[in-house]
mmCIF file of C-alpha atoms and ligand atoms in Angstrom:
data_model
loop_
_atom_site.group_PDB
_atom_site.id
_atom_site.type_symbol
_atom_site.label_atom_id
_atom_site.label_comp_id
_atom_site.label_asym_id
_atom_site.label_seq_id
_atom_site.Cartn_x
_atom_site.Cartn_y
_atom_site.Cartn_z
ATOM 1 C CA MET A 28 0.754 -15.233 24.703
ATOM 2 C CA ARG A 29 -2.766 -15.839 23.416
ATOM 3 C CA VAL A 30 -3.789 -13.974 20.251
ATOM 4 C CA LEU A 31 -7.117 -13.474 18.513
ATOM 5 C CA GLY A 32 -6.681 -13.453 14.699
ATOM 6 C CA ILE A 33 -9.060 -11.707 12.303
ATOM 7 C CA GLU A 34 -8.884 -12.220 8.531
ATOM 8 C CA THR A 35 -11.174 -10.173 6.251
ATOM 9 C CA SER A 36 -9.026 -9.382 3.199
ATOM 10 C CA CYS A 37 -11.331 -10.859 0.576
ATOM 11 C CA ASP A 38 -14.446 -13.036 0.754
ATOM 12 C CA ASP A 39 -13.722 -15.188 3.833
ATOM 13 C CA THR A 40 -14.308 -14.012 7.389
ATOM 14 C CA GLY A 41 -11.765 -16.042 9.373
ATOM 15 C CA ILE A 42 -11.445 -15.828 13.164
ATOM 16 C CA ALA A 43 -9.069 -17.879 15.321
ATOM 17 C CA VAL A 44 -7.191 -18.131 18.586
ATOM 18 C CA TYR A 45 -3.502 -19.089 18.715
ATOM 19 C CA ASP A 46 -1.557 -19.540 21.934
ATOM 20 C CA SER A 47 2.250 -19.509 21.892
ATOM 21 C CA ALA A 48 2.326 -22.151 24.640
ATOM 22 C CA ASP A 49 -0.691 -24.311 23.737
ATOM 23 C CA GLY A 50 -0.585 -23.899 19.938
ATOM 24 C CA PHE A 51 -3.496 -23.409 17.612
ATOM 25 C CA LEU A 52 -6.710 -23.588 19.664
ATOM 26 C CA SER A 53 -9.613 -22.947 17.368
ATOM 27 C CA HIS A 54 -10.710 -21.321 14.148
ATOM 28 C CA LEU A 55 -13.967 -20.547 12.405
ATOM 29 C CA ARG A 56 -14.524 -19.371 8.878
ATOM 30 C CA PHE A 57 -17.496 -18.015 7.052
ATOM 31 C CA SER A 58 -17.062 -18.154 3.263
ATOM 32 C CA GLN A 59 -19.317 -15.634 1.564
ATOM 33 C CA ALA A 60 -21.594 -17.347 -0.930
ATOM 34 C CA LEU A 61 -23.348 -14.166 -2.013
ATOM 35 C CA HIS A 62 -20.786 -13.613 -4.800
ATOM 36 C CA LEU A 63 -21.791 -16.850 -6.527
ATOM 37 C CA GLU A 64 -24.344 -15.291 -8.831
ATOM 38 C CA TYR A 65 -21.775 -12.699 -10.020
ATOM 39 C CA GLY A 66 -19.024 -15.230 -10.801
ATOM 40 C CA GLY A 67 -16.471 -13.221 -8.810
ATOM 41 C CA VAL A 68 -16.056 -11.228 -5.613
ATOM 42 C CA VAL A 69 -18.026 -7.943 -5.437
ATOM 43 C CA PRO A 70 -15.935 -5.758 -3.080
ATOM 44 C CA GLU A 71 -18.744 -3.693 -1.539
ATOM 45 C CA LEU A 72 -20.853 -6.775 -0.826
ATOM 46 C CA ALA A 73 -17.796 -8.445 0.730
ATOM 47 C CA SER A 74 -17.236 -5.504 3.124
ATOM 48 C CA ARG A 75 -20.866 -5.474 4.220
ATOM 49 C CA ASP A 76 -20.881 -9.185 4.879
ATOM 50 C CA HIS A 77 -17.681 -8.960 6.950
ATOM 51 C CA ILE A 78 -19.466 -6.339 9.102
ATOM 52 C CA ARG A 79 -22.312 -8.793 9.709
ATOM 53 C CA LYS A 80 -20.146 -11.825 10.429
ATOM 54 C CA THR A 81 -16.989 -10.736 12.254
ATOM 55 C CA LEU A 82 -18.243 -10.040 15.803
ATOM 56 C CA PRO A 83 -20.601 -13.049 15.980
ATOM 57 C CA LEU A 84 -17.688 -15.277 14.915
ATOM 58 C CA VAL A 85 -15.380 -13.680 17.511
ATOM 59 C CA ARG A 86 -17.968 -14.441 20.218
ATOM 60 C CA LYS A 87 -18.319 -17.993 18.968
ATOM 61 C CA VAL A 88 -14.591 -18.716 18.683
ATOM 62 C CA LEU A 89 -14.050 -17.480 22.245
ATOM 63 C CA GLY A 90 -16.993 -19.534 23.512
ATOM 64 C CA PRO A 91 -17.019 -22.856 25.377
ATOM 65 C CA ASP A 92 -17.468 -24.970 22.228
ATOM 66 C CA HIS A 93 -14.299 -23.599 20.627
ATOM 67 C CA ALA A 94 -11.278 -21.933 22.216
ATOM 68 C CA GLY A 95 -13.154 -21.623 25.528
ATOM 69 C CA SER A 96 -11.214 -18.458 26.122
ATOM 70 C CA ARG A 97 -12.675 -15.328 27.702
ATOM 71 C CA PRO A 98 -11.682 -11.914 26.326
ATOM 72 C CA GLY A 99 -9.697 -11.433 29.578
ATOM 73 C CA LYS A 100 -7.401 -14.295 28.558
ATOM 74 C CA ILE A 101 -6.523 -12.755 25.190
ATOM 75 C CA ASP A 102 -3.198 -10.908 25.168
ATOM 76 C CA GLY A 103 -3.254 -9.398 21.690
ATOM 77 C CA VAL A 104 -5.321 -8.943 18.534
ATOM 78 C CA ALA A 105 -3.910 -9.572 15.053
ATOM 79 C CA TYR A 106 -5.865 -8.550 11.974
ATOM 80 C CA THR A 107 -5.050 -8.633 8.270
ATOM 81 C CA ALA A 108 -3.908 -5.119 7.315
ATOM 82 C CA GLY A 109 -3.209 -5.952 3.631
ATOM 83 C CA PRO A 110 -2.919 -6.727 0.818
ATOM 84 C CA GLY A 111 -6.541 -7.192 -0.163
ATOM 85 C CA LEU A 112 -9.781 -5.318 -0.832
ATOM 86 C CA ALA A 113 -9.649 -1.904 0.847
ATOM 87 C CA GLY A 114 -13.166 -1.949 2.283
ATOM 88 C CA ALA A 115 -12.914 -5.540 3.485
ATOM 89 C CA LEU A 116 -9.553 -4.852 5.158
ATOM 90 C CA LEU A 117 -10.972 -1.763 6.882
ATOM 91 C CA VAL A 118 -13.704 -3.849 8.526
ATOM 92 C CA GLY A 119 -11.207 -6.274 10.098
ATOM 93 C CA ALA A 120 -8.841 -3.462 11.041
ATOM 94 C CA ALA A 121 -11.575 -1.362 12.667
ATOM 95 C CA ILE A 122 -13.008 -4.288 14.629
ATOM 96 C CA GLY A 123 -9.602 -5.688 15.606
ATOM 97 C CA ARG A 124 -8.306 -2.373 16.830
ATOM 98 C CA SER A 125 -11.545 -1.532 18.659
ATOM 99 C CA LEU A 126 -11.469 -4.863 20.514
ATOM 100 C CA ALA A 127 -7.821 -4.356 21.450
ATOM 101 C CA HIS A 128 -8.591 -0.858 22.695
ATOM 102 C CA ALA A 129 -11.557 -2.049 24.761
ATOM 103 C CA TRP A 130 -9.597 -5.001 26.185
ATOM 104 C CA LYS A 131 -6.511 -2.795 26.780
ATOM 105 C CA ILE A 132 -4.211 -5.121 24.863
ATOM 106 C CA PRO A 133 -1.951 -4.480 21.838
ATOM 107 C CA ALA A 134 -3.078 -4.876 18.239
ATOM 108 C CA ILE A 135 -0.994 -5.638 15.185
ATOM 109 C CA GLY A 136 -1.732 -5.458 11.459
ATOM 110 C CA VAL A 137 -0.512 -8.598 9.673
ATOM 111 C CA HIS A 138 0.530 -9.082 6.043
ATOM 112 C CA HIS A 139 -1.865 -11.593 4.475
ATOM 113 C CA MET A 140 0.834 -13.399 2.482
ATOM 114 C CA GLU A 141 3.087 -13.672 5.514
ATOM 115 C CA GLY A 142 0.142 -15.369 7.199
ATOM 116 C CA HIS A 143 -0.089 -17.874 4.327
ATOM 117 C CA LEU A 144 3.623 -18.622 4.202
ATOM 118 C CA LEU A 145 3.797 -19.212 7.949
ATOM 119 C CA SER A 146 0.616 -21.333 7.978
ATOM 120 C CA PRO A 147 2.526 -24.676 8.041
ATOM 121 C CA MET A 148 3.770 -23.519 11.489
ATOM 122 C CA LEU A 149 0.268 -24.316 12.779
ATOM 123 C CA GLU A 150 0.936 -28.023 12.190
ATOM 124 C CA ALA A 151 2.764 -30.398 14.520
ATOM 125 C CA GLU A 152 5.630 -30.807 12.060
ATOM 126 C CA ARG A 153 6.976 -27.318 11.478
ATOM 127 C CA PRO A 154 9.569 -26.358 8.911
ATOM 128 C CA GLU A 155 12.806 -24.864 10.142
ATOM 129 C CA PHE A 156 14.259 -21.798 8.444
ATOM 130 C CA PRO A 157 15.445 -21.249 5.777
ATOM 131 C CA PHE A 158 12.956 -22.613 3.245
ATOM 132 C CA LEU A 159 11.552 -22.056 -0.221
ATOM 133 C CA ALA A 160 7.905 -20.951 -0.175
ATOM 134 C CA LEU A 161 5.517 -21.487 -3.069
ATOM 135 C CA LEU A 162 2.475 -19.323 -2.398
ATOM 136 C CA THR A 163 -0.378 -19.816 -4.734
ATOM 137 C CA SER A 164 -3.739 -18.276 -3.982
ATOM 138 C CA GLY A 165 -6.615 -16.373 -5.550
ATOM 139 C CA GLY A 166 -4.680 -13.114 -5.654
ATOM 140 C CA HIS A 167 -0.998 -14.130 -5.718
ATOM 141 C CA THR A 168 1.438 -16.654 -7.130
ATOM 142 C CA LEU A 169 5.007 -16.340 -5.935
ATOM 143 C CA LEU A 170 8.193 -18.121 -4.981
ATOM 144 C CA ALA A 171 10.099 -16.693 -2.023
ATOM 145 C CA HIS A 172 13.342 -17.490 -0.243
ATOM 146 C CA VAL A 173 12.395 -17.320 3.441
ATOM 147 C CA GLU A 174 15.377 -16.785 5.731
ATOM 148 C CA ALA A 175 13.366 -15.973 8.876
ATOM 149 C CA ILE A 176 10.097 -14.284 9.805
ATOM 150 C CA GLY A 177 10.163 -10.973 7.951
ATOM 151 C CA GLU A 178 13.174 -11.890 5.797
ATOM 152 C CA TYR A 179 11.682 -12.643 2.425
ATOM 153 C CA ARG A 180 13.312 -12.497 -0.985
ATOM 154 C CA ILE A 181 10.864 -12.778 -3.882
ATOM 155 C CA LEU A 182 12.382 -15.073 -6.516
ATOM 156 C CA GLY A 183 9.504 -14.933 -8.960
ATOM 157 C CA GLU A 184 5.845 -14.001 -9.173
ATOM 158 C CA SER A 185 2.942 -13.820 -11.566
ATOM 159 C CA VAL A 186 3.160 -11.082 -14.148
ATOM 160 C CA ASP A 187 -0.619 -11.239 -14.718
ATOM 161 C CA ASP A 188 -3.329 -13.522 -13.253
ATOM 162 C CA ALA A 189 -2.654 -15.563 -10.125
ATOM 163 C CA ALA A 190 -3.039 -19.340 -10.453
ATOM 164 C CA GLY A 191 -6.210 -19.328 -8.323
ATOM 165 C CA GLU A 192 -7.657 -16.509 -10.399
ATOM 166 C CA ALA A 193 -7.021 -18.551 -13.565
ATOM 167 C CA PHE A 194 -8.832 -21.515 -11.965
ATOM 168 C CA ASP A 195 -11.757 -19.247 -11.062
ATOM 169 C CA LYS A 196 -12.025 -17.575 -14.469
ATOM 170 C CA SER A 197 -11.656 -20.836 -16.394
ATOM 171 C CA ALA A 198 -14.268 -22.541 -14.218
ATOM 172 C CA LYS A 199 -16.632 -19.712 -15.048
ATOM 173 C CA LEU A 200 -16.003 -20.268 -18.788
ATOM 174 C CA LEU A 201 -16.748 -23.963 -18.273
ATOM 175 C CA GLY A 202 -19.953 -23.205 -16.347
ATOM 176 C CA LEU A 203 -18.544 -24.863 -13.225
ATOM 177 C CA GLY A 204 -19.306 -22.231 -10.591
ATOM 178 C CA TYR A 205 -17.243 -20.427 -7.949
ATOM 179 C CA PRO A 206 -14.721 -20.919 -6.407
ATOM 180 C CA GLY A 207 -13.282 -22.495 -9.509
ATOM 181 C CA GLY A 208 -10.356 -24.443 -8.065
ATOM 182 C CA PRO A 209 -12.318 -27.141 -6.260
ATOM 183 C CA ALA A 210 -14.885 -27.223 -9.124
ATOM 184 C CA ILE A 211 -12.192 -27.813 -11.769
ATOM 185 C CA GLU A 212 -10.459 -30.396 -9.577
ATOM 186 C CA GLN A 213 -13.750 -32.269 -9.249
ATOM 187 C CA ALA A 214 -14.608 -32.063 -12.970
ATOM 188 C CA ALA A 215 -11.064 -33.146 -13.932
ATOM 189 C CA LYS A 216 -11.622 -36.505 -12.218
ATOM 190 C CA ASN A 217 -13.791 -37.597 -15.160
ATOM 191 C CA GLY A 218 -11.509 -36.156 -17.815
ATOM 192 C CA GLU A 219 -8.295 -37.061 -19.531
ATOM 193 C CA PRO A 220 -5.411 -34.572 -19.581
ATOM 194 C CA GLY A 221 -3.572 -34.380 -22.905
ATOM 195 C CA LYS A 222 -6.625 -34.887 -25.150
ATOM 196 C CA LEU A 223 -6.219 -31.181 -25.812
ATOM 197 C CA ARG A 224 -2.871 -29.518 -25.317
ATOM 198 C CA PHE A 225 -2.572 -26.296 -23.303
ATOM 199 C CA PRO A 226 0.694 -24.351 -22.923
ATOM 200 C CA ARG A 227 2.929 -24.465 -19.828
ATOM 201 C CA PRO A 228 3.470 -20.692 -19.785
ATOM 202 C CA MET A 229 6.968 -19.240 -19.383
ATOM 203 C CA THR A 230 8.577 -22.619 -18.719
ATOM 204 C CA ASP A 231 10.561 -22.550 -21.992
ATOM 205 C CA ARG A 232 12.701 -19.599 -20.901
ATOM 206 C CA PRO A 233 14.840 -18.987 -17.833
ATOM 207 C CA GLY A 234 13.461 -17.236 -14.776
ATOM 208 C CA LEU A 235 10.974 -17.889 -12.017
ATOM 209 C CA ASP A 236 8.086 -15.597 -12.950
ATOM 210 C CA PHE A 237 4.659 -16.985 -13.805
ATOM 211 C CA SER A 238 1.931 -16.025 -16.251
ATOM 212 C CA PHE A 239 -1.479 -17.690 -16.165
ATOM 213 C CA SER A 240 -3.680 -15.444 -18.295
ATOM 214 C CA GLY A 241 -2.726 -17.356 -21.480
ATOM 215 C CA LEU A 242 -4.099 -20.559 -19.976
ATOM 216 C CA LYS A 243 -7.416 -18.839 -19.421
ATOM 217 C CA THR A 244 -7.382 -17.831 -23.100
ATOM 218 C CA ALA A 245 -6.524 -21.418 -24.133
ATOM 219 C CA CYS A 246 -9.506 -22.516 -22.083
ATOM 220 C CA ALA A 247 -11.785 -19.920 -23.750
ATOM 221 C CA LEU A 248 -10.661 -21.090 -27.213
ATOM 222 C CA ALA A 249 -11.286 -24.740 -26.316
ATOM 223 C CA VAL A 250 -14.739 -23.854 -24.993
ATOM 224 C CA ALA A 251 -15.595 -22.003 -28.215
ATOM 225 C CA ALA A 252 -14.242 -24.734 -30.529
ATOM 226 C CA THR A 253 -16.863 -27.449 -30.060
ATOM 227 C CA PRO A 254 -20.174 -27.919 -28.212
ATOM 228 C CA LEU A 255 -19.640 -28.267 -24.471
ATOM 229 C CA THR A 256 -20.614 -31.791 -23.502
ATOM 230 C CA ALA A 257 -19.935 -33.054 -19.984
ATOM 231 C CA SER A 258 -17.006 -35.141 -21.202
ATOM 232 C CA ARG A 259 -15.530 -32.208 -23.124
ATOM 233 C CA VAL A 260 -15.778 -30.032 -19.962
ATOM 234 C CA ALA A 261 -14.026 -32.787 -17.996
ATOM 235 C CA ASP A 262 -11.198 -33.060 -20.563
ATOM 236 C CA ILE A 263 -10.677 -29.288 -20.622
ATOM 237 C CA ALA A 264 -10.701 -29.176 -16.804
ATOM 238 C CA ALA A 265 -8.179 -32.043 -16.631
ATOM 239 C CA GLU A 266 -5.787 -30.464 -19.119
ATOM 240 C CA PHE A 267 -6.132 -27.047 -17.483
ATOM 241 C CA GLN A 268 -5.351 -28.456 -14.040
ATOM 242 C CA GLN A 269 -2.417 -30.440 -15.444
ATOM 243 C CA ALA A 270 -1.008 -27.350 -17.183
ATOM 244 C CA VAL A 271 -1.186 -25.202 -14.019
ATOM 245 C CA VAL A 272 0.327 -27.944 -11.868
ATOM 246 C CA ASP A 273 3.114 -28.726 -14.402
ATOM 247 C CA THR A 274 3.990 -25.034 -14.530
ATOM 248 C CA LEU A 275 4.117 -24.635 -10.727
ATOM 249 C CA VAL A 276 6.172 -27.826 -10.341
ATOM 250 C CA ILE A 277 8.683 -26.851 -13.055
ATOM 251 C CA LYS A 278 9.237 -23.445 -11.434
ATOM 252 C CA ALA A 279 9.467 -24.891 -7.920
ATOM 253 C CA GLU A 280 12.086 -27.401 -9.131
ATOM 254 C CA ARG A 281 14.036 -24.607 -10.796
ATOM 255 C CA ALA A 282 13.914 -22.470 -7.639
ATOM 256 C CA LEU A 283 15.129 -25.385 -5.490
ATOM 257 C CA ALA A 284 18.065 -25.933 -7.863
ATOM 258 C CA GLN A 285 18.864 -22.217 -7.902
ATOM 259 C CA THR A 286 18.773 -21.723 -4.119
ATOM 260 C CA GLY A 287 19.929 -25.141 -2.894
ATOM 261 C CA LEU A 288 17.222 -24.929 -0.204
ATOM 262 C CA GLU A 289 16.242 -28.242 1.370
ATOM 263 C CA ARG A 290 12.742 -27.429 2.579
ATOM 264 C CA LEU A 291 9.710 -26.453 0.526
ATOM 265 C CA VAL A 292 6.633 -24.819 2.056
ATOM 266 C CA VAL A 293 3.503 -24.758 -0.084
ATOM 267 C CA ALA A 294 0.590 -22.568 0.952
ATOM 268 C CA GLY A 295 -2.375 -20.544 -0.332
ATOM 269 C CA GLY A 296 -5.740 -21.743 -1.607
ATOM 270 C CA VAL A 297 -4.446 -23.605 -4.676
ATOM 271 C CA SER A 298 -2.207 -25.736 -2.434
ATOM 272 C CA ALA A 299 -5.370 -27.604 -1.396
ATOM 273 C CA ASN A 300 -5.230 -29.161 -4.887
ATOM 274 C CA ARG A 301 -4.556 -32.898 -4.644
ATOM 275 C CA LEU A 302 -2.620 -33.201 -7.906
ATOM 276 C CA LEU A 303 -0.353 -30.291 -6.922
ATOM 277 C CA ARG A 304 0.298 -31.792 -3.478
ATOM 278 C CA ASP A 305 1.107 -35.199 -4.961
ATOM 279 C CA ARG A 306 3.394 -33.819 -7.653
ATOM 280 C CA LEU A 307 5.300 -31.552 -5.255
ATOM 281 C CA GLY A 308 5.558 -34.417 -2.780
ATOM 282 C CA ARG A 309 7.174 -36.532 -5.512
ATOM 283 C CA LEU A 310 9.458 -33.652 -6.486
ATOM 284 C CA GLY A 311 10.587 -33.487 -2.862
ATOM 285 C CA LEU A 312 11.349 -37.209 -2.782
ATOM 286 C CA LYS A 313 13.328 -36.927 -6.018
ATOM 287 C CA HIS A 314 15.568 -34.156 -4.643
ATOM 288 C CA GLY A 315 15.685 -35.077 -0.947
ATOM 289 C CA VAL A 316 13.659 -31.946 -0.163
ATOM 290 C CA ARG A 317 11.169 -32.019 2.694
ATOM 291 C CA CYS A 318 7.742 -30.610 1.759
ATOM 292 C CA TYR A 319 5.392 -28.891 4.199
ATOM 293 C CA PHE A 320 1.739 -28.191 3.496
ATOM 294 C CA PRO A 321 -0.895 -26.792 5.829
ATOM 295 C CA ARG A 322 -3.904 -29.090 6.249
ATOM 296 C CA PRO A 323 -6.358 -28.329 3.388
ATOM 297 C CA GLU A 324 -8.734 -26.273 5.583
ATOM 298 C CA LEU A 325 -5.837 -23.917 6.450
ATOM 299 C CA CYS A 326 -4.747 -23.489 2.813
ATOM 300 C CA THR A 327 -7.465 -20.979 1.972
ATOM 301 C CA ASP A 328 -7.816 -17.704 3.838
ATOM 302 C CA ASN A 329 -8.203 -18.223 7.572
ATOM 303 C CA GLY A 330 -7.784 -16.442 10.890
ATOM 304 C CA ALA A 331 -5.350 -18.976 12.368
ATOM 305 C CA MET A 332 -2.458 -17.970 10.112
ATOM 306 C CA ILE A 333 -3.074 -14.309 10.981
ATOM 307 C CA ALA A 334 -3.195 -15.098 14.717
ATOM 308 C CA TYR A 335 0.100 -17.031 14.383
ATOM 309 C CA ALA A 336 1.970 -14.367 12.384
ATOM 310 C CA GLY A 337 0.624 -11.633 14.693
ATOM 311 C CA CYS A 338 1.625 -13.604 17.786
ATOM 312 C CA MET A 339 5.223 -13.943 16.549
ATOM 313 C CA ARG A 340 5.424 -10.214 15.896
ATOM 314 C CA LEU A 341 3.752 -9.230 19.197
ATOM 315 C CA LEU A 342 6.159 -11.523 21.076
ATOM 316 C CA ALA A 343 9.007 -9.659 19.364
ATOM 317 C CA GLY A 344 7.608 -6.418 20.787
ATOM 318 C CA GLN A 345 6.072 -5.108 17.563
ATOM 319 C CA ARG A 346 2.629 -3.494 17.751
ATOM 320 C CA ASP A 347 0.470 -0.892 16.012
ATOM 321 C CA GLY A 348 1.039 2.743 16.718
ATOM 322 C CA PRO A 349 -1.852 5.205 16.923
ATOM 323 C CA ALA A 350 -2.144 5.588 13.121
ATOM 324 C CA PHE A 351 -4.885 3.540 11.511
ATOM 325 C CA GLU A 352 -3.968 1.937 8.247
ATOM 326 C CA ALA A 353 -5.191 -0.695 5.809
ATOM 327 C CA ARG A 354 -2.821 -1.413 2.911
ATOM 328 C CA PRO A 355 -4.551 -2.840 -0.172
ATOM 329 C CA ARG A 356 -1.118 -2.993 -1.853
ATOM 330 C CA TRP A 357 1.786 -4.032 0.319
ATOM 331 C CA SER A 358 4.958 -5.867 -0.628
ATOM 332 C CA LEU A 359 6.168 -8.812 1.460
ATOM 333 C CA THR A 360 9.675 -7.387 1.249
ATOM 334 C CA ASP A 361 8.620 -4.220 3.149
ATOM 335 C CA LEU A 362 8.035 -6.060 6.444
ATOM 336 C CA PRO A 363 10.233 -5.578 9.493
ATOM 337 C CA GLN A 364 12.285 -8.550 10.637
ATOM 338 C CA VAL A 365 11.457 -10.426 13.794
ATOM 339 C CA GLY A 366 14.259 -10.695 16.301
ATOM 340 C CA GLY A 367 16.806 -9.781 13.636
HETATM 341 P P1 LIG B 412 -6.998 -17.947 -1.137
HETATM 342 O O1 LIG B 412 -6.882 -16.736 -2.029
HETATM 343 O O2 LIG B 412 -5.707 -18.334 -0.507
HETATM 344 O O3 LIG B 412 -8.137 -17.889 -0.171
HETATM 345 O O4 LIG B 412 -7.356 -19.163 -2.089
HETATM 346 C C1 LIG B 412 -8.526 -19.137 -2.878
HETATM 347 C C2 LIG B 412 -8.152 -19.611 -4.265
HETATM 348 O O5 LIG B 412 -7.723 -20.976 -4.195
HETATM 349 C C3 LIG B 412 -9.314 -19.569 -5.229
HETATM 350 O O6 LIG B 412 -8.853 -18.980 -6.437
HETATM 351 C C4 LIG B 412 -9.678 -21.032 -5.437
HETATM 352 O O7 LIG B 412 -10.211 -21.317 -6.713
HETATM 353 C C5 LIG B 412 -8.334 -21.714 -5.230
HETATM 354 N N1 LIG B 412 -8.496 -23.104 -4.792
HETATM 355 C C6 LIG B 412 -9.098 -23.555 -3.668
HETATM 356 N N2 LIG B 412 -9.108 -24.899 -3.632
HETATM 357 C C7 LIG B 412 -8.485 -25.320 -4.763
HETATM 358 C C8 LIG B 412 -8.197 -26.600 -5.337
HETATM 359 N N3 LIG B 412 -8.558 -27.726 -4.711
HETATM 360 N N4 LIG B 412 -7.546 -26.630 -6.524
HETATM 361 C C9 LIG B 412 -7.166 -25.489 -7.152
HETATM 362 N N5 LIG B 412 -7.435 -24.273 -6.671
HETATM 363 C C10 LIG B 412 -8.085 -24.159 -5.509
HETATM 364 MG MG1 LIG B 413 -5.295 -15.658 0.512
#
């Protein structure tokens, strides 16, 4: 089965083709830069830009330079149905369902976070079930026990800002631009963690929930304390990155101990972070736990993970009914099982 995937939940238009026999064929992404001057995503501008970019990218991804697949060879359309920005989701849903209708093939709305947590399945070395998933993106930070596709138990999640959001907001305070994660990672290379000391939030008490808004406040206080020289910015960035990574690693280690799971899947935009990948890799070695990461370009929002998750569900016979729905809020635990 060959599936076209469409991701428009936030500020990336991601389009891809996944084939259950041939694997991941091609993906294209357009990351909206128009939010740069606002320091954050402006929902209405995001929706309008998805309208401009989605169909041209679909044409391109199906063209000879990419998947080389005609519409007639596509067996299903998967689009992100939630969670995300309502207007942005509606663009992908409307286009995805219209294409499926015109091509007389089924469509399916995919949960964005399910896409992320299955994204390591796009790589040659795929994790077997069950596994622990650490999802850390711009909108979510969570640990989940994954028994099978659609069988997710949330072990802990952020009670306020997501890790990626904290990177973005702190980068803005430091004058480092958007998106903040890569900017802070870059700036941290010239800095020294530990020159200032930021908290490792909620690690001193039991439980697997996260809280990152205090780190943003610590960053704001450090910015206000002394004039912002380049070396001061680098030291703040380094300590901020270290604090986020320490916190994620401590909670991941705790969740592994609690569940006894032997595989760890790390996904979402923040999992592109080199320090996080290295530290979790070392944690895995220490405990005999195998770690799986998507390649960095598939960590952030993309169409390939949506095509994959949709393909698995379409193969199991699931598909959209006539009702049209985008779900800005949607829990991972509300999904139907696949083949269960
Ligand atoms: P997503 O929501 O999955 O598309 O991921 C986007 C989020 O990932 C944004 O908040 C980025 O700042 C963050 N991000 C991307 N690359 C990195 C990185 N190298 N280090 C830390 N955070 C990152
Ligand atoms: Mg995402």
